[in-house]
mmCIF file of C-alpha atoms in Angstrom:
data_model
loop_
_atom_site.group_PDB
_atom_site.id
_atom_site.type_symbol
_atom_site.label_atom_id
_atom_site.label_comp_id
_atom_site.label_asym_id
_atom_site.label_seq_id
_atom_site.Cartn_x
_atom_site.Cartn_y
_atom_site.Cartn_z
ATOM 1 C CA MET A 60 0.139 -0.205 0.345
ATOM 2 C CA LEU A 61 2.692 2.410 0.930
ATOM 3 C CA LEU A 62 4.800 1.358 -2.551
ATOM 4 C CA LEU A 63 0.791 2.384 -4.639
ATOM 5 C CA SER A 64 0.682 5.812 -2.616
ATOM 6 C CA LEU A 65 4.062 6.628 -2.859
ATOM 7 C CA TYR A 66 3.497 6.432 -7.169
ATOM 8 C CA TRP A 67 0.193 7.676 -6.716
ATOM 9 C CA THR A 68 1.733 10.846 -4.571
ATOM 10 C CA PHE A 69 4.466 11.684 -6.688
ATOM 11 C CA THR A 70 2.043 11.483 -10.219
ATOM 12 C CA LYS A 71 0.448 13.705 -8.510
ATOM 13 C CA ILE A 72 3.389 16.255 -8.094
ATOM 14 C CA GLY A 73 4.466 15.665 -11.761
ATOM 15 C CA LEU A 74 1.008 16.637 -13.092
ATOM 16 C CA PHE A 75 1.683 19.392 -10.982
ATOM 17 C CA THR A 76 5.134 20.337 -10.879
ATOM 18 C CA ILE A 77 4.899 23.389 -13.862
ATOM 19 C CA GLY A 78 7.737 25.660 -15.285
ATOM 20 C CA GLY A 79 10.145 24.027 -13.222
ATOM 21 C CA GLY A 80 12.105 22.149 -10.668
ATOM 22 C CA TYR A 81 10.443 24.411 -7.779
ATOM 23 C CA ALA A 82 6.763 24.432 -8.802
ATOM 24 C CA MET A 83 6.955 20.950 -6.271
ATOM 25 C CA ILE A 84 8.157 22.495 -3.699
ATOM 26 C CA PRO A 85 4.676 23.152 -2.232
ATOM 27 C CA LEU A 86 3.348 20.025 -4.145
ATOM 28 C CA MET A 87 6.240 17.638 -2.195
ATOM 29 C CA GLU A 88 5.411 19.729 1.331
ATOM 30 C CA ALA A 89 2.569 19.943 1.569
ATOM 31 C CA GLU A 90 2.427 15.719 0.737
ATOM 32 C CA MET A 91 5.656 15.042 2.015
ATOM 33 C CA ILE A 92 5.608 16.946 5.831
ATOM 34 C CA ASN A 93 1.562 17.881 6.549
ATOM 35 C CA ARG A 94 -0.860 14.835 4.722
ATOM 36 C CA SER A 95 1.315 12.196 5.368
ATOM 37 C CA GLY A 96 3.166 13.078 7.917
ATOM 38 C CA TRP A 97 6.223 10.818 5.467
ATOM 39 C CA LEU A 98 9.127 13.954 6.962
ATOM 40 C CA THR A 99 9.736 16.424 9.249
ATOM 41 C CA ALA A 100 10.661 19.563 7.682
ATOM 42 C CA ALA A 101 14.619 19.532 8.240
ATOM 43 C CA GLU A 102 14.584 16.556 6.490
ATOM 44 C CA PHE A 103 12.619 17.655 3.585
ATOM 45 C CA LEU A 104 15.592 20.408 2.709
ATOM 46 C CA ASP A 105 18.379 18.265 3.468
ATOM 47 C CA ILE A 106 16.749 15.868 0.958
ATOM 48 C CA VAL A 107 15.819 19.207 -1.602
ATOM 49 C CA ALA A 108 20.200 20.281 -0.359
ATOM 50 C CA VAL A 109 21.211 16.412 -1.520
ATOM 51 C CA ALA A 110 18.789 16.734 -5.147
ATOM 52 C CA GLU A 111 20.689 20.459 -5.891
ATOM 53 C CA MET A 112 23.684 18.749 -5.558
ATOM 54 C CA THR A 113 23.769 15.384 -7.151
ATOM 55 C CA PRO A 114 23.666 15.204 -11.454
ATOM 56 C CA GLY A 115 19.742 15.315 -12.077
ATOM 57 C CA PRO A 116 16.812 17.017 -13.028
ATOM 58 C CA VAL A 117 16.035 18.041 -8.889
ATOM 59 C CA ALA A 118 12.615 16.711 -8.392
ATOM 60 C CA VAL A 119 13.616 13.555 -9.938
ATOM 61 C CA ASN A 120 16.617 13.484 -7.096
ATOM 62 C CA ALA A 121 14.009 14.203 -4.513
ATOM 63 C CA ALA A 122 11.763 11.455 -6.115
ATOM 64 C CA THR A 123 14.053 9.031 -5.573
ATOM 65 C CA PHE A 124 15.883 9.694 -2.973
ATOM 66 C CA ILE A 125 12.203 10.218 -0.952
ATOM 67 C CA GLY A 126 11.020 6.938 -1.884
ATOM 68 C CA TYR A 127 14.265 5.320 -0.966
ATOM 69 C CA ARG A 128 14.278 7.298 2.580
ATOM 70 C CA LEU A 129 10.115 5.641 2.548
ATOM 71 C CA ALA A 130 10.395 2.253 1.450
ATOM 72 C CA GLY A 131 14.090 1.496 0.127
ATOM 73 C CA VAL A 132 14.683 0.847 -4.220
ATOM 74 C CA PRO A 133 11.501 -0.687 -4.555
ATOM 75 C CA GLY A 134 10.427 2.612 -3.191
ATOM 76 C CA SER A 135 12.893 5.139 -4.777
ATOM 77 C CA LEU A 136 11.960 3.410 -8.304
ATOM 78 C CA LEU A 137 8.424 3.070 -7.618
ATOM 79 C CA ALA A 138 8.639 6.952 -6.182
ATOM 80 C CA THR A 139 10.467 8.358 -9.677
ATOM 81 C CA LEU A 140 8.486 6.536 -12.482
ATOM 82 C CA GLY A 141 5.965 8.679 -10.416
ATOM 83 C CA VAL A 142 7.006 11.732 -10.928
ATOM 84 C CA ILE A 143 8.122 10.737 -14.736
ATOM 85 C CA THR A 144 4.526 9.472 -15.745
ATOM 86 C CA PRO A 145 2.387 12.413 -16.379
ATOM 87 C CA SER A 146 5.505 13.768 -18.536
ATOM 88 C CA LEU A 147 5.537 10.289 -20.885
ATOM 89 C CA VAL A 148 1.897 10.260 -21.087
ATOM 90 C CA ILE A 149 1.701 13.878 -22.226
ATOM 91 C CA LEU A 150 4.277 14.383 -24.317
ATOM 92 C CA LEU A 151 4.103 10.448 -25.261
ATOM 93 C CA LEU A 152 -0.087 9.676 -25.890
ATOM 94 C CA LEU A 153 -1.344 12.936 -26.038
ATOM 95 C CA GLY A 154 1.000 14.922 -27.746
ATOM 96 C CA ARG A 155 -1.080 16.117 -30.183
ATOM 97 C CA PHE A 156 -4.178 17.350 -28.559
ATOM 98 C CA LEU A 157 -2.948 18.906 -25.689
ATOM 99 C CA MET A 158 -0.823 20.846 -27.727
ATOM 100 C CA GLY A 159 -3.845 22.623 -28.944
ATOM 101 C CA VAL A 160 -5.066 22.640 -25.456
ATOM 102 C CA ILE A 161 -2.410 24.819 -24.575
ATOM 103 C CA GLN A 162 -2.678 27.098 -27.569
ATOM 104 C CA ASN A 163 -5.909 27.717 -27.310
ATOM 105 C CA PRO A 164 -6.594 31.424 -25.621
ATOM 106 C CA ARG A 165 -9.096 29.991 -22.799
ATOM 107 C CA SER A 166 -6.189 27.688 -21.729
ATOM 108 C CA GLU A 167 -3.735 30.800 -22.203
ATOM 109 C CA ARG A 168 -6.327 33.016 -19.708
ATOM 110 C CA PHE A 169 -6.039 29.771 -17.177
ATOM 111 C CA PHE A 170 -1.984 29.619 -17.809
ATOM 112 C CA LYS A 171 -2.013 33.101 -16.251
ATOM 113 C CA GLY A 172 -4.227 32.511 -13.799
ATOM 114 C CA LEU A 173 -2.143 30.086 -12.307
ATOM 115 C CA ARG A 174 1.347 31.816 -12.740
ATOM 116 C CA PRO A 175 0.241 33.488 -9.543
ATOM 117 C CA ALA A 176 -1.066 30.979 -8.198
ATOM 118 C CA LEU A 177 2.773 28.737 -7.638
ATOM 119 C CA ILE A 178 4.348 32.626 -6.938
ATOM 120 C CA ALA A 179 2.327 32.647 -3.688
ATOM 121 C CA LEU A 180 2.824 28.718 -3.555
ATOM 122 C CA ILE A 181 6.128 29.090 -3.559
ATOM 123 C CA LEU A 182 6.560 31.867 -1.021
ATOM 124 C CA THR A 183 4.385 30.241 1.088
ATOM 125 C CA ALA A 184 6.122 27.315 1.537
ATOM 126 C CA ALA A 185 9.588 29.603 1.588
ATOM 127 C CA PHE A 186 8.149 30.880 4.863
ATOM 128 C CA SER A 187 7.035 27.648 6.440
ATOM 129 C CA LEU A 188 10.280 26.405 5.556
ATOM 130 C CA GLY A 189 12.361 29.174 6.489
ATOM 131 C CA GLN A 190 10.635 28.664 10.519
ATOM 132 C CA GLU A 191 12.752 25.593 10.195
ATOM 133 C CA ALA A 192 16.205 26.262 8.550
ATOM 134 C CA LEU A 193 16.402 29.561 10.285
ATOM 135 C CA VAL A 194 16.398 28.981 13.585
ATOM 136 C CA ASP A 195 19.789 31.683 15.135
ATOM 137 C CA LEU A 196 21.507 34.858 13.479
ATOM 138 C CA ALA A 197 24.441 33.063 11.705
ATOM 139 C CA THR A 198 21.316 30.760 9.464
ATOM 140 C CA ILE A 199 19.156 34.050 9.011
ATOM 141 C CA LEU A 200 22.480 35.784 7.815
ATOM 142 C CA ILE A 201 23.231 32.653 5.375
ATOM 143 C CA PHE A 202 19.696 32.779 3.905
ATOM 144 C CA ALA A 203 19.613 37.056 3.749
ATOM 145 C CA GLY A 204 23.196 36.886 2.268
ATOM 146 C CA LEU A 205 22.307 34.447 -0.260
ATOM 147 C CA LEU A 206 18.978 36.043 -1.257
ATOM 148 C CA LEU A 207 20.365 39.052 -1.882
ATOM 149 C CA LEU A 208 23.356 37.666 -4.475
ATOM 150 C CA SER A 209 21.035 35.537 -5.925
ATOM 151 C CA LEU A 210 18.266 38.041 -6.586
ATOM 152 C CA VAL A 211 20.834 41.298 -7.080
ATOM 153 C CA ARG A 212 23.585 38.993 -9.332
ATOM 154 C CA ARG A 213 21.893 36.576 -10.465
ATOM 155 C CA VAL A 214 24.856 33.749 -9.427
ATOM 156 C CA ASN A 215 24.067 29.778 -10.111
ATOM 157 C CA PRO A 216 22.530 27.505 -7.771
ATOM 158 C CA LEU A 217 25.151 25.098 -7.580
ATOM 159 C CA TYR A 218 27.655 28.070 -6.036
ATOM 160 C CA LEU A 219 24.642 29.353 -3.433
ATOM 161 C CA ILE A 220 24.301 25.326 -2.372
ATOM 162 C CA GLY A 221 28.108 25.278 -1.822
ATOM 163 C CA LEU A 222 28.446 29.243 -0.403
ATOM 164 C CA GLY A 223 25.421 27.627 2.089
ATOM 165 C CA ALA A 224 27.674 24.452 2.332
ATOM 166 C CA LEU A 225 30.781 26.771 3.506
ATOM 167 C CA LEU A 226 29.872 29.297 5.635
ATOM 168 C CA GLY A 227 27.567 26.043 7.785
ATOM 169 C CA LEU A 228 31.259 24.795 8.398
ATOM 170 C CA ILE A 229 32.616 27.916 9.706
ATOM 171 C CA LEU A 230 29.612 29.652 11.957
ATOM 172 C CA TYR A 231 28.314 26.224 13.140
ATOM 173 C CA PRO A 232 28.066 26.385 16.860
ATOM 174 C CA TYR A 233 30.036 23.331 17.778
ATOM 175 C CA MET B 5 34.166 13.055 -43.533
ATOM 176 C CA GLN B 6 31.235 11.887 -46.059
ATOM 177 C CA PRO B 7 29.437 9.517 -43.879
ATOM 178 C CA GLU B 8 29.268 12.769 -41.095
ATOM 179 C CA GLU B 9 27.119 14.759 -43.922
ATOM 180 C CA THR B 10 24.995 11.477 -44.658
ATOM 181 C CA ALA B 11 24.446 10.523 -41.011
ATOM 182 C CA GLN B 12 21.713 13.776 -41.272
ATOM 183 C CA VAL B 13 19.013 12.193 -43.132
ATOM 184 C CA GLN B 14 20.018 8.337 -41.407
ATOM 185 C CA GLN B 15 18.341 7.545 -38.582
ATOM 186 C CA VAL B 16 19.199 8.320 -35.144
ATOM 187 C CA SER B 17 19.951 4.585 -32.912
ATOM 188 C CA LEU B 18 17.902 4.011 -30.289
ATOM 189 C CA LEU B 19 21.628 3.362 -28.285
ATOM 190 C CA THR B 20 23.111 6.902 -29.158
ATOM 191 C CA ILE B 21 19.759 8.715 -27.910
ATOM 192 C CA PHE B 22 20.096 7.011 -25.062
ATOM 193 C CA LEU B 23 24.364 7.446 -24.636
ATOM 194 C CA VAL B 24 23.711 11.005 -25.472
ATOM 195 C CA PHE B 25 21.003 11.676 -22.639
ATOM 196 C CA LEU B 26 22.884 9.174 -20.415
ATOM 197 C CA LYS B 27 25.809 12.492 -20.892
ATOM 198 C CA VAL B 28 23.318 14.811 -19.781
ATOM 199 C CA GLY B 29 21.799 13.093 -16.709
ATOM 200 C CA ALA B 30 24.900 11.963 -15.674
ATOM 201 C CA PHE B 31 27.060 15.457 -16.015
ATOM 202 C CA THR B 32 24.449 18.470 -15.788
ATOM 203 C CA ILE B 33 24.113 19.535 -11.943
ATOM 204 C CA GLY B 34 21.404 22.107 -10.799
ATOM 205 C CA GLY B 35 18.339 21.051 -12.507
ATOM 206 C CA GLY B 36 16.468 22.305 -15.154
ATOM 207 C CA TYR B 37 18.109 25.238 -16.339
ATOM 208 C CA ALA B 38 21.102 23.909 -15.960
ATOM 209 C CA MET B 39 20.933 21.384 -17.788
ATOM 210 C CA LEU B 40 19.272 22.522 -20.911
ATOM 211 C CA PRO B 41 21.556 24.501 -22.495
ATOM 212 C CA VAL B 42 24.337 21.461 -21.888
ATOM 213 C CA ILE B 43 21.133 19.499 -24.084
ATOM 214 C CA GLN B 44 21.186 22.735 -26.617
ATOM 215 C CA ARG B 45 25.080 21.285 -27.196
ATOM 216 C CA GLU B 46 24.925 18.150 -27.062
ATOM 217 C CA VAL B 47 21.851 18.072 -30.275
ATOM 218 C CA VAL B 48 22.130 20.753 -31.838
ATOM 219 C CA HIS B 49 26.072 21.753 -32.322
ATOM 220 C CA ARG B 50 27.752 18.212 -31.175
ATOM 221 C CA LYS B 51 25.754 15.390 -32.854
ATOM 222 C CA LYS B 52 23.213 17.960 -35.402
ATOM 223 C CA TRP B 53 20.009 16.436 -34.269
ATOM 224 C CA LEU B 54 18.215 19.459 -34.379
ATOM 225 C CA ASP B 55 18.622 22.887 -35.356
ATOM 226 C CA GLN B 56 18.727 25.578 -33.689
ATOM 227 C CA SER B 57 15.427 27.300 -34.508
ATOM 228 C CA VAL B 58 14.126 23.794 -33.541
ATOM 229 C CA PHE B 59 15.243 23.860 -30.128
ATOM 230 C CA LEU B 60 13.935 26.221 -29.395
ATOM 231 C CA ASP B 61 10.771 25.321 -30.365
ATOM 232 C CA SER B 62 10.923 22.200 -28.008
ATOM 233 C CA LEU B 63 11.661 24.562 -25.490
ATOM 234 C CA ILE B 64 8.532 26.487 -25.868
ATOM 235 C CA VAL B 65 6.726 23.499 -25.846
ATOM 236 C CA THR B 66 8.776 22.105 -22.865
ATOM 237 C CA GLN B 67 8.323 24.469 -20.413
ATOM 238 C CA SER B 68 4.434 25.033 -20.935
ATOM 239 C CA ILE B 69 3.715 21.254 -19.823
ATOM 240 C CA PRO B 70 4.504 19.649 -16.443
ATOM 241 C CA GLY B 71 7.577 17.559 -15.446
ATOM 242 C CA PRO B 72 10.731 18.307 -14.735
ATOM 243 C CA LEU B 73 12.093 20.420 -17.315
ATOM 244 C CA ALA B 74 15.315 18.588 -18.558
ATOM 245 C CA LEU B 75 12.999 15.820 -18.983
ATOM 246 C CA ASN B 76 10.865 16.929 -20.597
ATOM 247 C CA ASN B 77 13.191 18.318 -23.027
ATOM 248 C CA ALA B 78 14.269 15.095 -23.737
ATOM 249 C CA ILE B 79 11.171 13.009 -25.030
ATOM 250 C CA ILE B 80 10.500 16.047 -27.054
ATOM 251 C CA ILE B 81 14.178 15.550 -28.591
ATOM 252 C CA GLY B 82 14.122 11.880 -28.290
ATOM 253 C CA GLN B 83 10.362 11.606 -29.779
ATOM 254 C CA ARG B 84 11.618 13.651 -32.454
ATOM 255 C CA LEU B 85 14.670 11.884 -33.874
ATOM 256 C CA ARG B 86 12.911 7.965 -33.339
ATOM 257 C CA GLY B 87 8.942 8.561 -32.292
ATOM 258 C CA PHE B 88 7.614 6.413 -29.349
ATOM 259 C CA SER B 89 10.427 4.263 -28.658
ATOM 260 C CA GLY B 90 13.140 7.331 -29.294
ATOM 261 C CA GLY B 91 11.264 9.924 -26.261
ATOM 262 C CA LEU B 92 10.945 6.876 -23.925
ATOM 263 C CA ILE B 93 14.461 5.962 -24.241
ATOM 264 C CA ALA B 94 15.227 9.059 -23.861
ATOM 265 C CA ALA B 95 13.936 9.851 -20.401
ATOM 266 C CA LEU B 96 15.133 6.696 -19.736
ATOM 267 C CA GLY B 97 19.086 7.334 -20.235
ATOM 268 C CA VAL B 98 17.920 11.443 -18.646
ATOM 269 C CA ILE B 99 16.841 9.329 -15.060
ATOM 270 C CA THR B 100 18.988 6.325 -14.885
ATOM 271 C CA PRO B 101 22.506 8.313 -13.619
ATOM 272 C CA PRO B 102 20.144 10.726 -11.207
ATOM 273 C CA ILE B 103 19.283 6.715 -9.734
ATOM 274 C CA LEU B 104 22.636 5.908 -9.219
ATOM 275 C CA VAL B 105 24.085 8.603 -8.592
ATOM 276 C CA ILE B 106 20.825 9.503 -5.089
ATOM 277 C CA LEU B 107 20.228 5.081 -3.928
ATOM 278 C CA ALA B 108 24.637 5.061 -3.385
ATOM 279 C CA VAL B 109 23.930 8.711 -1.598
ATOM 280 C CA ALA B 110 20.752 7.429 -0.204
ATOM 281 C CA SER B 111 21.564 3.851 0.699
ATOM 282 C CA PHE B 112 25.299 4.416 2.511
ATOM 283 C CA LEU B 113 26.845 7.628 2.307
ATOM 284 C CA PHE B 114 23.935 9.728 3.609
ATOM 285 C CA PRO B 115 23.232 7.741 6.691
ATOM 286 C CA TYR B 116 26.592 6.672 7.657
ATOM 287 C CA PHE B 117 28.325 10.279 7.603
ATOM 288 C CA ARG B 118 24.597 11.801 8.923
ATOM 289 C CA HIS B 119 26.014 12.346 12.694
ATOM 290 C CA ASN B 120 28.983 12.968 11.659
ATOM 291 C CA ILE B 121 29.841 16.989 13.606
ATOM 292 C CA TYR B 122 30.869 18.265 9.765
ATOM 293 C CA VAL B 123 28.347 17.222 8.153
ATOM 294 C CA GLN B 124 25.719 18.864 10.054
ATOM 295 C CA ALA B 125 27.922 21.986 9.959
ATOM 296 C CA VAL B 126 27.640 21.596 6.619
ATOM 297 C CA PHE B 127 22.872 21.449 6.333
ATOM 298 C CA TYR B 128 23.493 23.306 9.317
ATOM 299 C CA GLY B 129 24.479 26.123 6.487
ATOM 300 C CA LEU B 130 22.426 24.266 3.789
ATOM 301 C CA ARG B 131 18.788 24.879 4.819
ATOM 302 C CA PRO B 132 18.565 27.796 4.764
ATOM 303 C CA ALA B 133 20.716 28.471 1.216
ATOM 304 C CA VAL B 134 17.898 25.995 0.014
ATOM 305 C CA VAL B 135 15.685 27.919 1.306
ATOM 306 C CA ALA B 136 17.478 31.545 0.096
ATOM 307 C CA LEU B 137 16.975 29.229 -3.319
ATOM 308 C CA ILE B 138 13.458 28.747 -3.021
ATOM 309 C CA THR B 139 12.597 32.182 -1.717
ATOM 310 C CA ALA B 140 14.951 33.323 -5.397
ATOM 311 C CA ALA B 141 12.771 31.396 -7.791
ATOM 312 C CA ALA B 142 10.123 32.753 -6.309
ATOM 313 C CA LEU B 143 10.373 36.000 -6.553
ATOM 314 C CA ASN B 144 12.461 36.061 -9.894
ATOM 315 C CA LEU B 145 9.068 34.223 -11.271
ATOM 316 C CA ALA B 146 7.399 37.403 -9.962
ATOM 317 C CA ARG B 147 9.810 39.903 -12.070
ATOM 318 C CA GLU B 148 9.634 38.002 -14.789
ATOM 319 C CA LEU B 149 6.278 36.543 -15.315
ATOM 320 C CA LEU B 150 3.492 39.223 -12.828
ATOM 321 C CA ARG B 151 2.535 42.044 -15.973
ATOM 322 C CA GLY B 152 -0.109 44.007 -15.304
ATOM 323 C CA TRP B 153 -1.988 44.657 -11.583
ATOM 324 C CA GLY B 154 -4.549 41.978 -12.560
ATOM 325 C CA SER B 155 -1.705 39.874 -11.578
ATOM 326 C CA ALA B 156 -0.148 41.052 -8.450
ATOM 327 C CA ILE B 157 -3.858 41.370 -7.103
ATOM 328 C CA LEU B 158 -3.947 38.164 -8.120
ATOM 329 C CA THR B 159 -0.723 36.261 -6.858
ATOM 330 C CA ALA B 160 -1.272 38.799 -3.155
ATOM 331 C CA VAL B 161 -4.702 37.145 -2.864
ATOM 332 C CA LEU B 162 -3.825 33.726 -3.240
ATOM 333 C CA LEU B 163 -0.868 34.149 -0.912
ATOM 334 C CA ALA B 164 -2.630 35.588 1.635
ATOM 335 C CA ALA B 165 -4.952 32.737 1.518
ATOM 336 C CA SER B 166 -2.374 29.766 1.236
ATOM 337 C CA LEU B 167 -0.397 31.442 4.024
ATOM 338 C CA LEU B 168 -3.765 32.060 6.320
ATOM 339 C CA PHE B 169 -5.994 29.078 5.571
ATOM 340 C CA GLU B 170 -4.149 25.442 5.054
ATOM 341 C CA ILE B 171 -5.581 25.146 1.736
ATOM 342 C CA HIS B 172 -3.117 22.666 -0.570
ATOM 343 C CA PRO B 173 -1.394 23.528 -2.773
ATOM 344 C CA ILE B 174 -3.097 21.374 -6.165
ATOM 345 C CA ALA B 175 -6.138 23.906 -5.313
ATOM 346 C CA ILE B 176 -4.858 26.787 -4.622
ATOM 347 C CA MET B 177 -3.773 25.964 -8.422
ATOM 348 C CA LEU B 178 -6.777 24.920 -10.293
ATOM 349 C CA GLY B 179 -8.778 28.685 -8.449
ATOM 350 C CA GLY B 180 -5.650 30.757 -9.916
ATOM 351 C CA GLY B 181 -5.904 29.075 -12.845
ATOM 352 C CA LEU B 182 -9.965 29.251 -13.154
ATOM 353 C CA ILE B 183 -10.258 33.507 -11.344
ATOM 354 C CA GLY B 184 -7.720 34.087 -14.281
ATOM 355 C CA LEU B 185 -9.758 32.516 -16.465
ATOM 356 C CA VAL B 186 -12.598 35.141 -15.393
ATOM 357 C CA ILE B 187 -10.638 37.807 -14.769
ATOM 358 C CA PHE B 188 -7.922 37.878 -17.575
ATOM 359 C CA TRP B 189 -11.472 37.513 -20.584
ATOM 360 C CA LYS B 190 -14.260 40.003 -18.634
ATOM 361 C CA TRP B 191 -11.703 42.411 -17.631
ATOM 362 C CA LYS B 192 -8.588 42.268 -19.477
ATOM 363 C CA VAL B 193 -6.102 43.349 -16.623
#
């Protein structure tokens, strides 16, 4: 049952990850932490960090990792299969039909309303995960400094991750 | 280099498609926006499977359908080259390296080193870094996508709703889409 539920949960996540990896964060948070209690917020943040640092699409990495944590190798394969199912079905089976739907003016208006929703959701996820990650002055400074770097200089996320790791090593209250 | 010229009309083998996307999956770190330029280099410049404009068209489809970007793009290109099986094999190629790497990390490295003090120090710094990345992703999206006050107000309303009430993200997305359908049609904001 856990395997089936993992597969279905990650299919939902794949289906509603629109416009790139960060759209999956609020969904994963809702499904993994709030609804099922499968992970704590800190575990989730650690997994996202590892997913960013390892090769491959971040959503696939996160699915494999979470699937493994919850149900071993079969779990990791089913979670990964789940997250790629919507892409495969939409592109390989529904291709032409769906392109017509996407290019319909009504769909464009729907997508225009979807973008504000995505922005609101990602901000909400940042807010609730932030309560778990920003535990003292040092972590608040790491957050603020890296956010500023990312907004002003558009630094590659990978460098920001590296910098975060380095600052953690220096500032950790040993 | 005569065979090179005829290579374009010949059918690309499934094995070649698999290997190219295996390479993309194995050597690009940082997700979609880091991977797409690598795919472009491989399929447009090295293999010359597609020309630049076809690749740019594929990016539009890539971004307008659900799913991880690099995966979508791999499926579209594989499918263009060899139909259904090409798409499937490209997807398989791009996800194989991450599955192996993550299984190695999750089964061995992570549990083994997790309680090491220096690893804990690294994650102490990584957590706020990830939150900064997530916040920056939202703010950059807002900067790029929010044109006109209709979108801005809709964002504020949906943000308030999702912060104050426990509404499932899928409900917020569908709600936003449906409100968009109405307000961008009726008032053209």
